[in-house]
mmCIF file of C-alpha atoms in Angstrom:
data_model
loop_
_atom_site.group_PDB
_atom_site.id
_atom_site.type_symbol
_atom_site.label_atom_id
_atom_site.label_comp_id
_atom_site.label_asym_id
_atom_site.label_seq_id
_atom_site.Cartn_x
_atom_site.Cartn_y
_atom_site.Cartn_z
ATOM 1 C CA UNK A 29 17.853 13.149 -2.480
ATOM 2 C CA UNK A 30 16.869 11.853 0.791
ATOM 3 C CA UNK A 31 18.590 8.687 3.058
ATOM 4 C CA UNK A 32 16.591 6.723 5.358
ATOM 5 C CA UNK A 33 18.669 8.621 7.942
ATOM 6 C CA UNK A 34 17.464 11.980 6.870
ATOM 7 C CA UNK A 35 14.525 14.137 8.136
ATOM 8 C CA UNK A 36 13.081 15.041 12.269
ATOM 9 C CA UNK A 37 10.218 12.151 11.603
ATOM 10 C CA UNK A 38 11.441 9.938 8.989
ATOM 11 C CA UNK A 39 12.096 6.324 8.887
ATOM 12 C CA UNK A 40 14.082 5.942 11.887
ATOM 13 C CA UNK A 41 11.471 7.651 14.082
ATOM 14 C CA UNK A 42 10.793 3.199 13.603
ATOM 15 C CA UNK A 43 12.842 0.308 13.842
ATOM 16 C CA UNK A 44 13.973 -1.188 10.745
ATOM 17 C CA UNK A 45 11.773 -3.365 8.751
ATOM 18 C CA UNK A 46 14.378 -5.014 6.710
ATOM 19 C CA UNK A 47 17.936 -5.423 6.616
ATOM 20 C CA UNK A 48 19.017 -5.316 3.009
ATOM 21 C CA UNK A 49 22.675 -4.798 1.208
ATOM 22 C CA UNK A 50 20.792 -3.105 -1.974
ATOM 23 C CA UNK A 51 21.741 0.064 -2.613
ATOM 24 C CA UNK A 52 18.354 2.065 -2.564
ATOM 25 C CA UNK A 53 17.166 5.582 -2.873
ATOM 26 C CA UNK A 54 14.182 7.825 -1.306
ATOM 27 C CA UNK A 55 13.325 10.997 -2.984
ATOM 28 C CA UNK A 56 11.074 13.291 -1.323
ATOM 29 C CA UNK A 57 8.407 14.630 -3.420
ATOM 30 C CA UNK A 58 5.272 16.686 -3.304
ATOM 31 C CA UNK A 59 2.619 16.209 -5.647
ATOM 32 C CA UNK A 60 -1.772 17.618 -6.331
ATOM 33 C CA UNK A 61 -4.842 15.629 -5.797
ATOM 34 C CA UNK A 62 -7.551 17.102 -8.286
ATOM 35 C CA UNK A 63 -9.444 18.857 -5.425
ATOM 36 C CA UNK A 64 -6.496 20.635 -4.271
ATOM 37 C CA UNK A 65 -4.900 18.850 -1.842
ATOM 38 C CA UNK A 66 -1.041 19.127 -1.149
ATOM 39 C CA UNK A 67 0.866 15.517 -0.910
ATOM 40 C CA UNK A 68 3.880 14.690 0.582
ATOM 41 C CA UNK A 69 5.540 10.892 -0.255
ATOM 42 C CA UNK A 70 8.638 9.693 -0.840
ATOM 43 C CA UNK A 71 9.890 7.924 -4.409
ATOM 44 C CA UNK A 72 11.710 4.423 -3.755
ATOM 45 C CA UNK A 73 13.716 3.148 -5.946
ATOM 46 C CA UNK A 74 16.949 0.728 -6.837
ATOM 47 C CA UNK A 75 20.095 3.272 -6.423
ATOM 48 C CA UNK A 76 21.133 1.474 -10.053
ATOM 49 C CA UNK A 77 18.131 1.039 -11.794
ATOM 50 C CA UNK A 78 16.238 3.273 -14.057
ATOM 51 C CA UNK A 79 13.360 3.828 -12.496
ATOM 52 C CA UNK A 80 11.918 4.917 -15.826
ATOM 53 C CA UNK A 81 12.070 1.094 -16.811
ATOM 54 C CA UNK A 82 10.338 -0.763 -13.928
ATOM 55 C CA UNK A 83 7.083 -1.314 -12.571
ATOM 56 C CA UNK A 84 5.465 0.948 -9.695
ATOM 57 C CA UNK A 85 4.007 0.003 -6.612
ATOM 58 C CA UNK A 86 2.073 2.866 -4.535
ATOM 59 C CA UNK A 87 2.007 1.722 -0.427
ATOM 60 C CA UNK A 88 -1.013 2.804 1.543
ATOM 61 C CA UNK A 89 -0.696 3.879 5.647
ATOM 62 C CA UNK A 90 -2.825 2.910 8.344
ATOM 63 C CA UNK A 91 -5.657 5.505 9.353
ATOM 64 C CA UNK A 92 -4.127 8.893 10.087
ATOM 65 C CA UNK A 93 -6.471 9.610 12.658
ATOM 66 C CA UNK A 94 -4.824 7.065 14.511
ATOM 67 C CA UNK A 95 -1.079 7.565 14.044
ATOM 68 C CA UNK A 96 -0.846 5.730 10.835
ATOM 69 C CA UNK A 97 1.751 7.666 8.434
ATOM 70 C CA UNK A 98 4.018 6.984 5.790
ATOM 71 C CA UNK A 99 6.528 5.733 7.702
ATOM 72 C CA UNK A 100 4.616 2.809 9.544
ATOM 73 C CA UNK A 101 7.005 -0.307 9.971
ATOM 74 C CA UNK A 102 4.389 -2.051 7.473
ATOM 75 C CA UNK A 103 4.687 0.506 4.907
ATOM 76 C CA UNK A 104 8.624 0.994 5.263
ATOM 77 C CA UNK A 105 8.325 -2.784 4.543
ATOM 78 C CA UNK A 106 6.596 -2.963 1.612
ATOM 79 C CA UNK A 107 8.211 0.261 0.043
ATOM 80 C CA UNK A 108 12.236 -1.064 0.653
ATOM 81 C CA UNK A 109 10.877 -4.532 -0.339
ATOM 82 C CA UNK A 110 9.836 -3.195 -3.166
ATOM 83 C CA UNK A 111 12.766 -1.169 -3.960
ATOM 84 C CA UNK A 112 15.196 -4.070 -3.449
ATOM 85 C CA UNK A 113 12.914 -6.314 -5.532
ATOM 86 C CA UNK A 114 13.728 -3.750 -8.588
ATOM 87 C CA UNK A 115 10.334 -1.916 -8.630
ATOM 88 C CA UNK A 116 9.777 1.797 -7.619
ATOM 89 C CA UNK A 117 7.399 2.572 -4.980
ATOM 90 C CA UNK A 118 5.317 5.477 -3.885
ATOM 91 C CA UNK A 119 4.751 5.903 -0.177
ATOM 92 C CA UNK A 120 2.899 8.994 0.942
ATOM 93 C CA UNK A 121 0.872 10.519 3.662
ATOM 94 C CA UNK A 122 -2.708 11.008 3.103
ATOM 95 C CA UNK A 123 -4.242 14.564 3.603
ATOM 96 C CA UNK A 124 -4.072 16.726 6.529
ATOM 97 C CA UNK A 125 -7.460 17.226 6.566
ATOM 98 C CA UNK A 126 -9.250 14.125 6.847
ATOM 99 C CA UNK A 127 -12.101 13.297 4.641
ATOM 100 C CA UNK A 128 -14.007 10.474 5.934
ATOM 101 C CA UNK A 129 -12.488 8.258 2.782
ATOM 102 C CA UNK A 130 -13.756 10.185 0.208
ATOM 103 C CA UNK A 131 -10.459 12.706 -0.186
ATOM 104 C CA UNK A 132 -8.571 10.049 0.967
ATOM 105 C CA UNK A 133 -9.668 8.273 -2.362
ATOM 106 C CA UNK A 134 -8.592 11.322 -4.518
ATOM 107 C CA UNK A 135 -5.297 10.494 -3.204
ATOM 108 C CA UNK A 136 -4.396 7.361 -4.334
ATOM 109 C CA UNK A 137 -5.375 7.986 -7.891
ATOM 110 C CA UNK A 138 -3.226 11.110 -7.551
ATOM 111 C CA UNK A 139 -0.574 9.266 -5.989
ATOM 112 C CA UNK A 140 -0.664 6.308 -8.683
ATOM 113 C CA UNK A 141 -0.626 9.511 -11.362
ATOM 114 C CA UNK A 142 2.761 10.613 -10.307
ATOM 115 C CA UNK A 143 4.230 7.507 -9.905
ATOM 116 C CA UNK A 144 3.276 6.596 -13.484
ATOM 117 C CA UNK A 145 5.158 10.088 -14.525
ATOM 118 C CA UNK A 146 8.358 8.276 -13.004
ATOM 119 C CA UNK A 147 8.177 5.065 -15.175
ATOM 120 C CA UNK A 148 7.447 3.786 -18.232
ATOM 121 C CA UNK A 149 4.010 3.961 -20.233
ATOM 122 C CA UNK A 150 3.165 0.643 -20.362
ATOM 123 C CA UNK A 151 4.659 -0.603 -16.693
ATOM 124 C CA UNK A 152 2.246 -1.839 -14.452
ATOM 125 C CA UNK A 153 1.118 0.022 -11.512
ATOM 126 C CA UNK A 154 -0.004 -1.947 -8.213
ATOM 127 C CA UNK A 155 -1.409 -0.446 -5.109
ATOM 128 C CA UNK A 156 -0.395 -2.437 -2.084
ATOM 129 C CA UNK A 157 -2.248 -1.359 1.255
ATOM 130 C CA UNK A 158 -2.103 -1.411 4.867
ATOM 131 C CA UNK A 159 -5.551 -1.062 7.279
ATOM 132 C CA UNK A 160 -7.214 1.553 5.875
ATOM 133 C CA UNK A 161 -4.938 2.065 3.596
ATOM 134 C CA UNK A 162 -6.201 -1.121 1.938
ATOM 135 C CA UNK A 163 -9.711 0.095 2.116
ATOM 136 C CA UNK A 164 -8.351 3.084 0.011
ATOM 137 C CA UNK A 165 -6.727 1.163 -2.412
ATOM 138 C CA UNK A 166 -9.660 -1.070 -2.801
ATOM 139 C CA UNK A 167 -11.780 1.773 -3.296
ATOM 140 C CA UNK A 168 -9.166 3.362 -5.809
ATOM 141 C CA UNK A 169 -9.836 0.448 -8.170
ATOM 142 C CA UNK A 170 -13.259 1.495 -8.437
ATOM 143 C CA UNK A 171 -15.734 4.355 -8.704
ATOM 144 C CA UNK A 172 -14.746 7.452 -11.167
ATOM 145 C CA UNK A 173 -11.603 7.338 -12.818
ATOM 146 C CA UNK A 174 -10.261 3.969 -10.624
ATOM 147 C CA UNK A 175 -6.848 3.320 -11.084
ATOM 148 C CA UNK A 176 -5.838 0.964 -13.848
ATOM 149 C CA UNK A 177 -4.248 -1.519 -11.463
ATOM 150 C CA UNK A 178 -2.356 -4.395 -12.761
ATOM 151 C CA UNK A 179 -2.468 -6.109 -8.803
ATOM 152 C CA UNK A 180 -3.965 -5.110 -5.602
ATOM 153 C CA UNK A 181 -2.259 -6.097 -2.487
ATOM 154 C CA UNK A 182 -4.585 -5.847 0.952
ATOM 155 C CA UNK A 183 -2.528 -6.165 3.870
ATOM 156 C CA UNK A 184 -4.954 -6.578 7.210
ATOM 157 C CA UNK A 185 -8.420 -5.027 5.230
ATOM 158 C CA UNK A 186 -10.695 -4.223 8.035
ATOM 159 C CA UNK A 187 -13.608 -5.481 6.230
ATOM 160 C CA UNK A 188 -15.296 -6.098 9.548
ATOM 161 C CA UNK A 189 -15.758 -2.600 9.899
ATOM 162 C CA UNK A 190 -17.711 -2.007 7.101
ATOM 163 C CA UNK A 191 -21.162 -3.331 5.680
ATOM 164 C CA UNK A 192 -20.098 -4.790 1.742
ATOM 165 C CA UNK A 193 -16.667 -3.453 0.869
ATOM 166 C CA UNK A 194 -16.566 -2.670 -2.697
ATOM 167 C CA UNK A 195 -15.700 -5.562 -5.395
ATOM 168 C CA UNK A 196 -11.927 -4.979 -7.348
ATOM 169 C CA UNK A 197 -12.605 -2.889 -9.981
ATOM 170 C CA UNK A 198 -9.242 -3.715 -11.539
ATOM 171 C CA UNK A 199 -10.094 -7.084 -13.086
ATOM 172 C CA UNK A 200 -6.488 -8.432 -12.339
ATOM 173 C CA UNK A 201 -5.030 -10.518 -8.706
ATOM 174 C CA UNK A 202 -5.732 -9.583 -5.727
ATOM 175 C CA UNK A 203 -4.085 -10.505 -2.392
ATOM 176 C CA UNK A 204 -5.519 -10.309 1.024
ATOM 177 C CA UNK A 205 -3.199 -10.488 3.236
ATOM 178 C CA UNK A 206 -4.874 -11.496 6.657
ATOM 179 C CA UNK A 207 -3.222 -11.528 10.600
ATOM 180 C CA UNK A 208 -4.867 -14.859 12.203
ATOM 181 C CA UNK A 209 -6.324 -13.045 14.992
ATOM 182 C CA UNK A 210 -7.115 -9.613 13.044
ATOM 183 C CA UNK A 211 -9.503 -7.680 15.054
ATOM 184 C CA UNK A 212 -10.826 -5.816 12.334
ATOM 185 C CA UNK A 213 -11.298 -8.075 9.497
ATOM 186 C CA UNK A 214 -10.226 -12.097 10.553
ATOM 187 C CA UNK A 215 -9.877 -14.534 8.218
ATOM 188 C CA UNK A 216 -13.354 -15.848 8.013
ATOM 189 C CA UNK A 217 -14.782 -12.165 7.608
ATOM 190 C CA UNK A 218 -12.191 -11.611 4.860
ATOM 191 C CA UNK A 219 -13.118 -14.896 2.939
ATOM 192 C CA UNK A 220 -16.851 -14.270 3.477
ATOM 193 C CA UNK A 221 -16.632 -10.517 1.900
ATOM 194 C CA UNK A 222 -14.027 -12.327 -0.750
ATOM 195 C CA UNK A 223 -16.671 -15.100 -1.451
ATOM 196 C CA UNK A 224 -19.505 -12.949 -1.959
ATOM 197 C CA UNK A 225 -17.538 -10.466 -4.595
ATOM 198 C CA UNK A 226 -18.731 -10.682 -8.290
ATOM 199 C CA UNK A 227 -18.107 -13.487 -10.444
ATOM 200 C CA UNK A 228 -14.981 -13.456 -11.669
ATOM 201 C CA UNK A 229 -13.271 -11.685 -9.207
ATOM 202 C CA UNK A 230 -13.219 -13.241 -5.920
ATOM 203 C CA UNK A 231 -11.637 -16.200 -8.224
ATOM 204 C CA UNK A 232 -8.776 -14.123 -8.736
ATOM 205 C CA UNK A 233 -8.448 -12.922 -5.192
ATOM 206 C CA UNK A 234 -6.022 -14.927 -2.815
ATOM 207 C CA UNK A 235 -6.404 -14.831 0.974
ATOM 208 C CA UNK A 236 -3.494 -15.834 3.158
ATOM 209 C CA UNK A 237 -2.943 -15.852 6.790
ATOM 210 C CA UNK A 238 -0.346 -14.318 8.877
ATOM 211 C CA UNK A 239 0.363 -16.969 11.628
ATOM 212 C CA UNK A 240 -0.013 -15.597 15.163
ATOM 213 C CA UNK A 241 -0.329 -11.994 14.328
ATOM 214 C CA UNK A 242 -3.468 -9.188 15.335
ATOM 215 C CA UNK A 243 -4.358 -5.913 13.476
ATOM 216 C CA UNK A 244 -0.902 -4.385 14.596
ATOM 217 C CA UNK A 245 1.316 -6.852 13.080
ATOM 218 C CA UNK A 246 3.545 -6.192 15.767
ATOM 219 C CA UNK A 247 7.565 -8.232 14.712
ATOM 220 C CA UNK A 248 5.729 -9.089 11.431
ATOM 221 C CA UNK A 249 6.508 -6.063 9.018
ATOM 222 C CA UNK A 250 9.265 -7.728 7.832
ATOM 223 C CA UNK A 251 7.638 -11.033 6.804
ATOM 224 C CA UNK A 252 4.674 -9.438 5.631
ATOM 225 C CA UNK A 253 6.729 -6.989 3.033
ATOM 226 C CA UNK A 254 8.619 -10.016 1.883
ATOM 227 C CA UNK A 255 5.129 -11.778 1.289
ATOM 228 C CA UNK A 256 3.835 -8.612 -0.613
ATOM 229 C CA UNK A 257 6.236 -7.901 -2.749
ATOM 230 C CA UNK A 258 6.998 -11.532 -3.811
ATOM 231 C CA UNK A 259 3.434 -11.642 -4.474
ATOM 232 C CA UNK A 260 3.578 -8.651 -6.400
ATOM 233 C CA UNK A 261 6.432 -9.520 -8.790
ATOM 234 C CA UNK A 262 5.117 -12.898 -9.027
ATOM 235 C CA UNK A 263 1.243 -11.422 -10.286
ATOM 236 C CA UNK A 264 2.513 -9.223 -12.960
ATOM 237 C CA UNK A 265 5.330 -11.218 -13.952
ATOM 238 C CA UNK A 266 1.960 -13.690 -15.208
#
């Protein structure tokens, strides 16, 4: 069993995304994509909860090409949110060999695998992401054996970056969660890509704003976990 004070590079290599007098866990696992690849991630959870009970909620890091880890401010956020809120979350870093995406993919659905193992059958399983780690979670909802999402969270989705980012395959919410001066994916690119998404889906897709923020979401993480994770518990308490 692991506390947020433990480990050379864990959460305190950042500053503190939320303050919080909830007893909480982190459990360091390790866990197999199908081609191979060896995971690393951390299980968060309430300290007096069964986690077998709740819901799950796998969190997403920024590119790892470019720093991004599981420990990010945005992903500590989400994940201790998350924990606090009752739910059990997932955080892991992607593969050390990077894959252009495509591996990348295989990891989500093997991360959303184990973290079903850790709770019930029939509790839902969300995938909340961060930068490219929302363009992996988006693409985890569809293609070959997408995850079974019941919500999709997209924090900062740099949909400006890429030519027609993929529809959610999930069928349930979506939130897109957008800085007001994103440099990857603004508001107005986000809505566009939103708007033009198959019937029925972009109905079911929200997209807020996070008030004077970029990209970086620099003194945000904290606001922008409590946003997620309300959102969450809010979509598949429905």
């Amino acid at each position: 069993m692991r506390s947020f004070t433990d480990g050379p590079r864990g959460p305190t290599s950042y500053p503190q995304a939320i303050a919080t007098d909830t007893p909480i866990t982190s459990t360091a696992i390790t866990f197999s994509t199908l081609d191979g690849a060896e995971l690393r991630g951390d299980l968060i959870a309430p300290a007096d909860l069964d986690v077998a009970h709740v819901a799950g909620v796998v969190v997403t890091h920024p590119h790892p090409q470019y720093g991004g880890d599981r420990f990010h401010p945005v992903v500590d956020a989400i994940a201790r949110r998350a924990a606090t809120a009752g739910l059990a979350a997932l955080r892991f870093d992607f593969r050390s060999d990077f894959d252009d995406g495509r591996g990348e993919r295989l990891d989500v659905l093997a991360a959303a695998d184990r973290l079903r193992a850790e709770v019930a059958d029939d509790a839902p399983i969300v995938l909340a992401g961060y930068s490219f780690g929302a363009a992996m979670a988006l693409s985890a909802t569809t293609g070959e054996s997408p995850v079974d999402a019941a919500a999709l969270a997209l924090v900062a989705p740099p949909f400006a970056m890429f030519g027609e980012p993929p529809a959610p395959g999930h069928g349930g919410p979506t939130l897109a969660l957008v800085p007001e001066r994103d440099q990857f994916g603004p508001p107005d690119a986000v809505r566009a890509v939103v708007d033009g998404w198959a019937d029925g889906i972009g109905s079911s897709t929200t997209v807020e704003v996070v008030d004077d923020a970029d990209h970086f979401l620099m003194g945000a993480a904290a606001d922008v976990g409590e946003r997620v994770v309300d959102w969450i518990v809010t979509a598949i308490s429905r």
